[in-house]
Structure formats: C-alpha cells, structure tokens
Coordinates of C-alpha atoms in Angstrom, one line a residue:
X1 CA -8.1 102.1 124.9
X2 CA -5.1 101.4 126.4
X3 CA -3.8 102.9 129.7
X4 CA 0.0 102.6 131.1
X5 CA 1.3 103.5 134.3
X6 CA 4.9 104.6 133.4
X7 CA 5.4 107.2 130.3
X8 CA 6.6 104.9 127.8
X9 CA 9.9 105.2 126.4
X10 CA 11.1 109.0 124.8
X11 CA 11.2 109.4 121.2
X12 CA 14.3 109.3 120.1
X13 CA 14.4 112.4 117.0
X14 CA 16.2 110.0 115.1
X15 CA 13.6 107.2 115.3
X16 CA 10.3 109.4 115.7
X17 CA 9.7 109.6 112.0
X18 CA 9.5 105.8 111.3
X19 CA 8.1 105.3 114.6
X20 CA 4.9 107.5 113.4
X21 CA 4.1 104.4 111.2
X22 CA 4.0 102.1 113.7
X23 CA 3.5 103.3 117.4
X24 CA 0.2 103.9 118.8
X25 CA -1.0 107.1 119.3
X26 CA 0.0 108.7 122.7
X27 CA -1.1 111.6 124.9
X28 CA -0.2 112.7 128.3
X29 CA -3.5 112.5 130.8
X30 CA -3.2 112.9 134.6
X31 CA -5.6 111.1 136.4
X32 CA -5.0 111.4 140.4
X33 CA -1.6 112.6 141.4
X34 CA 0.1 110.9 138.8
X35 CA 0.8 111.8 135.2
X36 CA -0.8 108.7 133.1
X37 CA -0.5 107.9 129.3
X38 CA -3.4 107.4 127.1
X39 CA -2.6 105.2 124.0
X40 CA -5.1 104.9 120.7
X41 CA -3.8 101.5 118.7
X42 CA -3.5 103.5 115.5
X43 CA -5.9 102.3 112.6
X44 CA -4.7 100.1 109.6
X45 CA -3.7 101.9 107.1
X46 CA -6.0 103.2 104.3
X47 CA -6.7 100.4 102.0
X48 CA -8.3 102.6 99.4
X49 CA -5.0 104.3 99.1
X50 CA -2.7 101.1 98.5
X51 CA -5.2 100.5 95.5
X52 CA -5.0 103.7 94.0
X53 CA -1.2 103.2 94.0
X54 CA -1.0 99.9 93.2
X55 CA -2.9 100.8 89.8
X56 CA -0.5 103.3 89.1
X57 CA 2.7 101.3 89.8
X58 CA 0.7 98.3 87.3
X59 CA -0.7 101.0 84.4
X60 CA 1.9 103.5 84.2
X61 CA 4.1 101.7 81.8
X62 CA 1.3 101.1 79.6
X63 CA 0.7 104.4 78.8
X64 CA 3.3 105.0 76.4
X65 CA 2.0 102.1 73.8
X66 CA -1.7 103.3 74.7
X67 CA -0.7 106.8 73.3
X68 CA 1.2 105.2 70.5
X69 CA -1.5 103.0 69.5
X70 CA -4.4 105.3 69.9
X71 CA -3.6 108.9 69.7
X72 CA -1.7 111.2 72.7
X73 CA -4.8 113.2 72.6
X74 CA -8.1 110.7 73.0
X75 CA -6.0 109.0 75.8
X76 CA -4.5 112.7 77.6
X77 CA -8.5 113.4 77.5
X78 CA -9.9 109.9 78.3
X79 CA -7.8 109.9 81.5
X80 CA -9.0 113.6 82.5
X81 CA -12.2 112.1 82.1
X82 CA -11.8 109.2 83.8
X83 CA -10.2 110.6 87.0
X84 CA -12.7 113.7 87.1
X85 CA -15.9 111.0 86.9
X86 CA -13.7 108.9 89.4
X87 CA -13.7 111.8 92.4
X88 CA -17.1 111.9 92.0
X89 CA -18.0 108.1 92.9
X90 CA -15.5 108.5 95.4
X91 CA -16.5 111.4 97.2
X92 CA -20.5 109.5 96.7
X93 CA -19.2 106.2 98.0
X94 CA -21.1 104.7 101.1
X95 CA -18.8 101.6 102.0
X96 CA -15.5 100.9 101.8
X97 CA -15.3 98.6 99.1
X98 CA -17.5 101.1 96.4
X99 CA -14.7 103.8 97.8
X100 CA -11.4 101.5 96.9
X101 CA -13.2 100.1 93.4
X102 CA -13.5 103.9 92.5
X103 CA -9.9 104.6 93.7
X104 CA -8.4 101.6 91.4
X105 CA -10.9 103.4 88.6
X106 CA -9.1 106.9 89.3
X107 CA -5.7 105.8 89.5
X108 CA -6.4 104.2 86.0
X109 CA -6.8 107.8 84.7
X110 CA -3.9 109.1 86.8
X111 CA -1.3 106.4 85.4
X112 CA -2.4 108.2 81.9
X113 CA -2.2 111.9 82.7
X114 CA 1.0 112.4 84.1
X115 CA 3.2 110.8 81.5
X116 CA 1.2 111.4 78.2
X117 CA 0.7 115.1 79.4
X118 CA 4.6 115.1 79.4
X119 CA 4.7 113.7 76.4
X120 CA 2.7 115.8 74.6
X121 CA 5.0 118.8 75.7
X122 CA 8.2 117.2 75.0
X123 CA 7.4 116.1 71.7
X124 CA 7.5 120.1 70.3
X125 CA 10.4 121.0 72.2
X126 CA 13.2 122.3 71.1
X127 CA 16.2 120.3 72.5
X128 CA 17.4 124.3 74.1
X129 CA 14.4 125.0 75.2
X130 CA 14.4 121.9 77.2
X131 CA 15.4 123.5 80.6
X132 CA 12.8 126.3 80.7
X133 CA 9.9 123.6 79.8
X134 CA 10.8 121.5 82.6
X135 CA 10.7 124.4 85.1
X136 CA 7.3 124.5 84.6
X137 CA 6.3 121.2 83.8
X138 CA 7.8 119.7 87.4
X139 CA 5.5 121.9 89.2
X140 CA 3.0 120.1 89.7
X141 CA 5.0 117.4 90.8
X142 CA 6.5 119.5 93.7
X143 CA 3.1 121.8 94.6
X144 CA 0.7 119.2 95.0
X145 CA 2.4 117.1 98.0
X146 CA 3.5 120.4 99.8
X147 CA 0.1 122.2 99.7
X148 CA -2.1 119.0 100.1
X149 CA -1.1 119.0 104.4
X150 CA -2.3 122.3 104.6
X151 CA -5.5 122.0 102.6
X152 CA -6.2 118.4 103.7
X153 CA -5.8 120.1 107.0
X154 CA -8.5 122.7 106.6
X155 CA -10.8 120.7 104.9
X156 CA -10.3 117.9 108.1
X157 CA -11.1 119.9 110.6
X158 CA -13.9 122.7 109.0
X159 CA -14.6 120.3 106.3
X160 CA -15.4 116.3 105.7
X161 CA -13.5 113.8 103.8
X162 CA -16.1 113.9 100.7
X163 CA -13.9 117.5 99.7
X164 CA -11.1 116.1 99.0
X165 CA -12.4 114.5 95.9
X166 CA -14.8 116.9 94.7
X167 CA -11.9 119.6 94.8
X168 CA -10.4 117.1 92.1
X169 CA -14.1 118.8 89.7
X170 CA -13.3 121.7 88.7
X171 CA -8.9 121.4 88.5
X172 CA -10.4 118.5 86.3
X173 CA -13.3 120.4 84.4
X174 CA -11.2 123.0 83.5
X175 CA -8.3 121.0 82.6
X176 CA -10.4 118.9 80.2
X177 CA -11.1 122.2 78.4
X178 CA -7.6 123.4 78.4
X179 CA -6.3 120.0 76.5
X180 CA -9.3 120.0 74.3
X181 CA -8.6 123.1 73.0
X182 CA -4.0 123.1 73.1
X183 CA -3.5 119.7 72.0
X184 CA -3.8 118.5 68.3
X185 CA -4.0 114.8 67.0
X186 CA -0.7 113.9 65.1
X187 CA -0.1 111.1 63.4
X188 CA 2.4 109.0 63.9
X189 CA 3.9 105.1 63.5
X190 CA 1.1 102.5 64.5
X191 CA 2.8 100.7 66.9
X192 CA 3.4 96.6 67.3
X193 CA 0.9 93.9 69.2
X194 CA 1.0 94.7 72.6
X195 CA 3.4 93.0 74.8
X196 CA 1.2 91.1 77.5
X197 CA 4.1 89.5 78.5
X198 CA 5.8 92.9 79.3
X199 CA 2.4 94.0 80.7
X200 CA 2.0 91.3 83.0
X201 CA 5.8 90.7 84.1
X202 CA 6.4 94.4 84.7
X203 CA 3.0 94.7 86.7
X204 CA 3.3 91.3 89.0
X205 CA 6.9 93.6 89.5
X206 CA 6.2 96.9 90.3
X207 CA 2.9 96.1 91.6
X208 CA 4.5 93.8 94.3
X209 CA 7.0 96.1 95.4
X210 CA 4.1 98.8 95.8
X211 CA 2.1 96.2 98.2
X212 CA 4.8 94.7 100.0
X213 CA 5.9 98.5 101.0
X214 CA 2.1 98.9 102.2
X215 CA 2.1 95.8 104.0
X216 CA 5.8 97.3 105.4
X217 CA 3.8 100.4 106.9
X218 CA 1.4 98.1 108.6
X219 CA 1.7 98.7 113.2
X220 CA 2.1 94.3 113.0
X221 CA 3.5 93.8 109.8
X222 CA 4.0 90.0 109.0
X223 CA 7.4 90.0 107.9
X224 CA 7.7 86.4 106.0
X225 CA 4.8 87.5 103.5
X226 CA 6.5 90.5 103.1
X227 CA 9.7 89.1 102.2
X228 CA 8.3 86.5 100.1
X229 CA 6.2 89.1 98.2
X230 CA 10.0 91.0 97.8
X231 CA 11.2 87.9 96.4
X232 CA 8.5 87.0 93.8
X233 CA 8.5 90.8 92.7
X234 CA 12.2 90.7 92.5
X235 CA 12.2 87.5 90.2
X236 CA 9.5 88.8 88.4
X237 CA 11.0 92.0 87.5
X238 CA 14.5 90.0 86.3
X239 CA 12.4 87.8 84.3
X240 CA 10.6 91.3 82.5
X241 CA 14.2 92.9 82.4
X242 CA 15.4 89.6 80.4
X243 CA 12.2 89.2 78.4
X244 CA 12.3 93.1 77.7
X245 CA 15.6 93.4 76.1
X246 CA 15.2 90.2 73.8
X247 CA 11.4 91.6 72.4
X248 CA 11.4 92.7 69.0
X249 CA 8.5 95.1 70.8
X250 CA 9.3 95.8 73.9
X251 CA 6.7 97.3 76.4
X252 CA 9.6 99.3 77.4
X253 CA 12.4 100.1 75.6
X254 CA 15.6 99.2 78.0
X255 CA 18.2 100.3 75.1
X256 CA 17.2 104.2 75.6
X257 CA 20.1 103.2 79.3
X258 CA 22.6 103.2 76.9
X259 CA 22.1 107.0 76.5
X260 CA 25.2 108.3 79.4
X261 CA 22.8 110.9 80.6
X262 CA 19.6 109.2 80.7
X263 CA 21.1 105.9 82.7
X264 CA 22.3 108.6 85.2
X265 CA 19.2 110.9 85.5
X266 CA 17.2 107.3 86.1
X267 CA 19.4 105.7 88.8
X268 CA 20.0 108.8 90.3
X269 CA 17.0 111.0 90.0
X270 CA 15.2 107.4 91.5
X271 CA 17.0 108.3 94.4
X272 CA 16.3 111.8 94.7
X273 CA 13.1 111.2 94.3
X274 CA 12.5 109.0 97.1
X275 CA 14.4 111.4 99.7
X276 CA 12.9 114.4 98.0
X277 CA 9.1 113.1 97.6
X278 CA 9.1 111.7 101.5
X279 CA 9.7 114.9 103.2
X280 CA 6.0 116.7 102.7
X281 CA 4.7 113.5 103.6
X282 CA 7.0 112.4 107.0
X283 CA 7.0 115.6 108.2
X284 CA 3.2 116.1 108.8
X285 CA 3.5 112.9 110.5
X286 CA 6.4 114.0 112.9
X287 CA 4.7 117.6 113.5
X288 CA 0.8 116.0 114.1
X289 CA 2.1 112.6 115.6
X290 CA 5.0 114.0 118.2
X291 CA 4.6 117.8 118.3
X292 CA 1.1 117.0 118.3
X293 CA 0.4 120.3 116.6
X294 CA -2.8 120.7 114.8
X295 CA -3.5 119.6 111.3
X296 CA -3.6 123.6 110.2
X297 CA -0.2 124.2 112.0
X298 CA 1.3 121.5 110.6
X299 CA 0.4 121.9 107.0
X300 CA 1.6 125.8 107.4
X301 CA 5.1 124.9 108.4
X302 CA 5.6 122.3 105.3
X303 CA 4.1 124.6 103.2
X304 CA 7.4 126.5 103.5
X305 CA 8.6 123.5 101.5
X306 CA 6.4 125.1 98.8
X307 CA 8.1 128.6 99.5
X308 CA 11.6 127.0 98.8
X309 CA 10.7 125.8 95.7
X310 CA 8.8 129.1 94.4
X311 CA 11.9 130.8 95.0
X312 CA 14.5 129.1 93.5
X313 CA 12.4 128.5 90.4
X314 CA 13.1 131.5 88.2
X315 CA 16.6 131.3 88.7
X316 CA 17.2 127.3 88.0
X317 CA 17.6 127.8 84.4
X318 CA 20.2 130.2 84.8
X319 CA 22.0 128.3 87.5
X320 CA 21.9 125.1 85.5
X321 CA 23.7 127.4 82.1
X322 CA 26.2 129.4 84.8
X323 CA 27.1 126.3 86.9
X324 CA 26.4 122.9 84.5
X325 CA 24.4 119.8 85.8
X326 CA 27.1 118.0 87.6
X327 CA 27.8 121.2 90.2
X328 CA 24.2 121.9 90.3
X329 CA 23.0 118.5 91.1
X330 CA 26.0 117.6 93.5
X331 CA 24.9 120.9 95.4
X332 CA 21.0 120.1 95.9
X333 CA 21.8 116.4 97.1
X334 CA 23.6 117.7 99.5
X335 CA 21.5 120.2 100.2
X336 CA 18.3 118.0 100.4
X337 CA 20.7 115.1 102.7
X338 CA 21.7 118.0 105.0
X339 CA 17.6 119.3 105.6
X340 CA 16.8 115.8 105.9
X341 CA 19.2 115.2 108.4
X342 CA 18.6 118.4 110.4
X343 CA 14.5 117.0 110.8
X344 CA 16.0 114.0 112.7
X345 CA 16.9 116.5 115.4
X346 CA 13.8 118.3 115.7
X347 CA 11.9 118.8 118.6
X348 CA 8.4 120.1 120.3
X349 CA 10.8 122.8 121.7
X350 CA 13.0 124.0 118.2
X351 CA 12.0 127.1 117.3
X352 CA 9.2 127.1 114.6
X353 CA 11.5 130.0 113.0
X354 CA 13.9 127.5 112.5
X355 CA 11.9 124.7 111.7
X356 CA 10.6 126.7 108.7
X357 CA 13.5 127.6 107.5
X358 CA 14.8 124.1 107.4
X359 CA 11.8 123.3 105.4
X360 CA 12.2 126.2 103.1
X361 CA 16.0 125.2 102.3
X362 CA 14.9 121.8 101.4
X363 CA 12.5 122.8 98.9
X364 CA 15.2 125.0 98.0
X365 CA 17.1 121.7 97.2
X366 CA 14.1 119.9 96.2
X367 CA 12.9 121.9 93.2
X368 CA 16.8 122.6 92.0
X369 CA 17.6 118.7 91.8
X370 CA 14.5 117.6 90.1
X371 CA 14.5 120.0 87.7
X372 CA 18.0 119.0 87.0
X373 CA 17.8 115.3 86.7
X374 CA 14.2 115.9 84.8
X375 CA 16.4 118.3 82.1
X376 CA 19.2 115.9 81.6
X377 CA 17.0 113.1 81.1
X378 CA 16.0 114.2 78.3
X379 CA 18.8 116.4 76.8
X380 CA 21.0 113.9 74.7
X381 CA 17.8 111.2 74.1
X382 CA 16.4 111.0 70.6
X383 CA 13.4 111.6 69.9
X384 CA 12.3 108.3 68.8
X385 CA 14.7 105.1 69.9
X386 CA 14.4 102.3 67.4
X387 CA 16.0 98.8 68.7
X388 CA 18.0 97.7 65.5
X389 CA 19.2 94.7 67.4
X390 CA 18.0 92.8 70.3
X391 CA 21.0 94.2 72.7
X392 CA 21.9 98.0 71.0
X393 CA 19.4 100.8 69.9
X394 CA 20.2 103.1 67.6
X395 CA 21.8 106.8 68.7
X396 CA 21.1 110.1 67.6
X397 CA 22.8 111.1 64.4
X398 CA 25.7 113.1 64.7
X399 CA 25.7 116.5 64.3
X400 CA 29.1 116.0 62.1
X401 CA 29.1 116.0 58.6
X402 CA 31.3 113.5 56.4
X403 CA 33.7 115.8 54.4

C-alpha cells in the first residue's frame, strides 16, 4: 500500500488512456482533515493471456497449409474441439502454470477456427455475392470485444473467473454440430512439404512482436530487452519476407500483394484494425480506471459500440454499391479518427448521453470500414494464386475474349 500526501498529478484526457497501463491504481481517501490518496501498485499483467496470443500470432499462418494438407473440415472441427476441451482445463486449472499451458493449448484451436471457418465460406462464394457474405461473416469479429466488458463485468462481480471459460461450452458444443452437419470434405491439390523455414522465421517474427508489445504494457518495462526483442523480430521477419518470395512453396504466398486491391485492403485494413480493435478494449480501462465506474457501468456504455455496429449493418451493402469503396472507406476512417479523438477529451463529468453516443458513432465507423476492407480483399483475388516464377504469380484470366 502506498500512501501520498499531495494528490498526485491530474490526468491529463489526452494521456489517461496509456496511463491506465502503467499507473497505479488511485483513489481519493480522507483521513483527518486532509484529503489523502490511496495507491494499489497495479498487478503484472496476465501472463496466461500473452501465451494465448502469442500462439495465435506463431500458428495462424499455419493454418492455411494445415487445411490444404489435411482437409478444411477435420481441421475447422479439430480446432472446435480443441478450444472447447481447452476452456474446460482452463476454467479446472489450480495454478498458474496448468492455466497458461491450457491457454497456449486453446489458442492452438483459435489460430485454426477463425481463418479456416473463413475459408470454408469464401471458397462457395460467388465473386457478387462477396459483400453480403462478409456482412455477416465480420460479426463476430466486431460482437465479441464489444459485448465481452459487459459480460466479463457481470460475471466479475456476481460471478468468478472459472465462467468465463465454461461460457466458451456450449457456443463451442453447438458450433461443433453446426460445422459437422454444413461443411463437406472437398478434395483438392495435396499441397508441397511444409516450409519449416517459413514456419519458424515467420513465428520467431510475429511471435516477437506479440511479446515485446506485452513486455511494452508492463508498469516497469525494461526498455533495452524490449528494443532488442524489436530488432531480432524485425530481422527475422525480413529474413522470412526474403526467404518467402524465393520458395518454390512458400508458407505464405507474398505474390497474391501484387493484386492492387488486396495490397491496399492489407496495409490499410492493418491499420484500421488496430484503431478500430483498441477502442472496446481502452475504453473499459479509461471508464473503470479514471471514471472509476463499475465494471457493469462500464461495459453498458461500450456496449453502444455494439449498437453502432447493429445499425449500420443492413445498410453497408447498399452503401458500398450507391457510394463505391474509396468514398465509403475514406468516410469511416475519418469517422472512427474523429470518435477516437473525441475519447481523449472525456471526462468523469461528460454527459453519459454523450459519451454513448460517441461510442455508438464509432461502431458506426467501425463495422462500415471493416466490412469494406474485408470485401475488397477479396473482390479482384483468384481463387487459387499459383507462383509461376519466384518474383510474379499468376493473375486471374481476363474476362475478354481473343476475337
């Protein structure tokens, strides 16, 4: 516990959501005629959580030759499986080590769900029907981090921690059954060896980045590890980018850039994401950490998030036909840079009116942009991109034909 005698310095509105990380915990306590501050040294952050990412960032590009290889099916259904089983142990784990062993184990289904699920329903889609699919198919994507501050709320304060893994049974019972039933084993190419290199480059990469950004979030973070963890992912990753484009096999397939649209829903939906995916998760922080509002109270207020993004989604398909991709997408990053700018300037004492309605307009902007740059990803890519040399890959034929 630590006490001080003089209220530490304000919190600035610009600087309050990356203080969160890395300020103690502080309350206003009068003892005797004067007001004193009562600080609680904020934990370290959740290991078990850095492993569950990390395993994504290392197994996600794996999943593509793991469906080619065996079968979109056996692996959509082994990493339901896998991830169900996985909440289990976690939500029966007595120390902390069982709980981030069963966390790696779960994000090894989770690296295989989300992209072999799309997959699967972008293999049977019609090149029109493009847009509509992706309405749906990003819901989850946008749902999930708006709705989990409210529920994670409830379930932390009438609840214990054990519930939020065991709500992951029956979403995962019932989606086992789904897929069992919807999804049919097609056959296809058998696909090269395996590029370990690829594997092991691209994973020392990404995997780096992911723990050197944990390390970042850390109250006393040592800044010369960090750095030198930036630097060995960064060489790694230019070592898999070189190694990549000169494999016969690539683990990833770099040439599919050279498709216009593609290269610019990649660099710039990156982006988007980043802005778009920190909001449900920084504001909690601001509205619990500063505000000091309750978990319930907070979750409710980014939940309109969530309402933004219901209510702009049966008109985005329209709006991407009436207006095109460039007007749309222009529109919703300045939309979601505007909202994102206007939560610098909240305070305990804005309106919770106007507080929701800044949320709501940036889910607004949220769900429009990344069902844009998710729908022109794919709209001009073949559906399979061979590498005919080491440096070009082969286009999609033209619709033109020779007189």
């Amino acid at each position: 516990m630590i006490h001080a005698t003089a209220r530490p310095l304000s919190w600035s509105p610009a600087a309050s959501l990356w203080r969160t990380w890395t300020a103690p915990s502080c309350r206003p306590r009068r003892r005797g005629s004067a007001p004193r501050w009562e600080c609680r040294r904020r934990p370290r952050r959740s290991r078990h959580h850095t492993a569950y990412l990390l395993t994504l960032a290392v197994l996600i590009p794996l999943s593509g030759w793991l469906t080619a290889r065996f079968g979109a099916r056996p692996v959509f259904l082994s990493a339901i499986a896998i991830f169900t089983l996985a909440s289990v142990a976690c939500a029966a784990s007595t120390s902390l080590g069982v709980l981030v062993a069963m966390r790696v184990l779960q994000g090894a289904g989770g690296a295989m769900m989300v992209p072999v699920g799309r997959l699967v329903v972008l293999s049977k889609t019609r090149k029109p029907d493009i847009p509509r699919i992706m309405s749906y198919i990003v819901w989850p994507g946008l749902v999930a981090p708006v709705a989990a501050p409210l529920l994670g709320g409830i379930i932390t304060t009438y609840a214990t921690w054990q519930w939020m893994f065991l709500l992951n049974i029956p979403l995962g019972i019932g989606a086992f059954f789904v897929a069992w039933r919807l999804i049919t084993t097609t056959a296809g190419p058998r696909p090269g060896r395996l590029d370990t290199g690829g594997v092991v480059l691209t994973g020392v990469a990404l995997g780096g980045l992911t723990y050197a950004a944990h390390l970042l979030s850390e109250p006393h973070a040592a800044v010369p590890l960090v750095v030198a963890i930036i630097a060995v992912s960064a060489v790694a990753g230019a070592i898999a980018v070189r190694h990549l484009l000169k494999t016969a096999a690539p683990l990833i397939n770099l040439g599919t850039l050279q498709v216009r649209t593609f290269r610019a829903s990649v660099t710039g939906g990156a982006l988007f994401w980043l802005t778009a995916g920190a909001v449900p998760f920084l504001l909690p922080l601001l509205f619990q950490e500063i505000f000091h509002w309750s978990p319930v109270k907070s979750g409710a207020i980014v939940l309109f998030v969530f309402v933004g993004n219901i209510g702009i989604k049966p008109a985005t398909t329209y709006l991407l036909n009436r207006f095109g991709f460039r007007t749309l997408l222009l529109a919703s990053t300045v939309g979601l840079t505007a909202t994102v700018i206007a939560c610098c300037f909240l305070t305990a004492d804005t309106p919770v009116a106007l507080i929701a309605l800044v949320a709501l307009l940036s889910g607004v902007a949220r769900s429009v942009g990344l069902t844009g740059y998710s729908t022109m990803a794919f709209s001009d890519t073949p559906r399979r991109t061979t590498c005919a040399t080491r440096t070009r890959c082969s286009r999609p034929p033209s619709k033109r034909q020779p007189a």
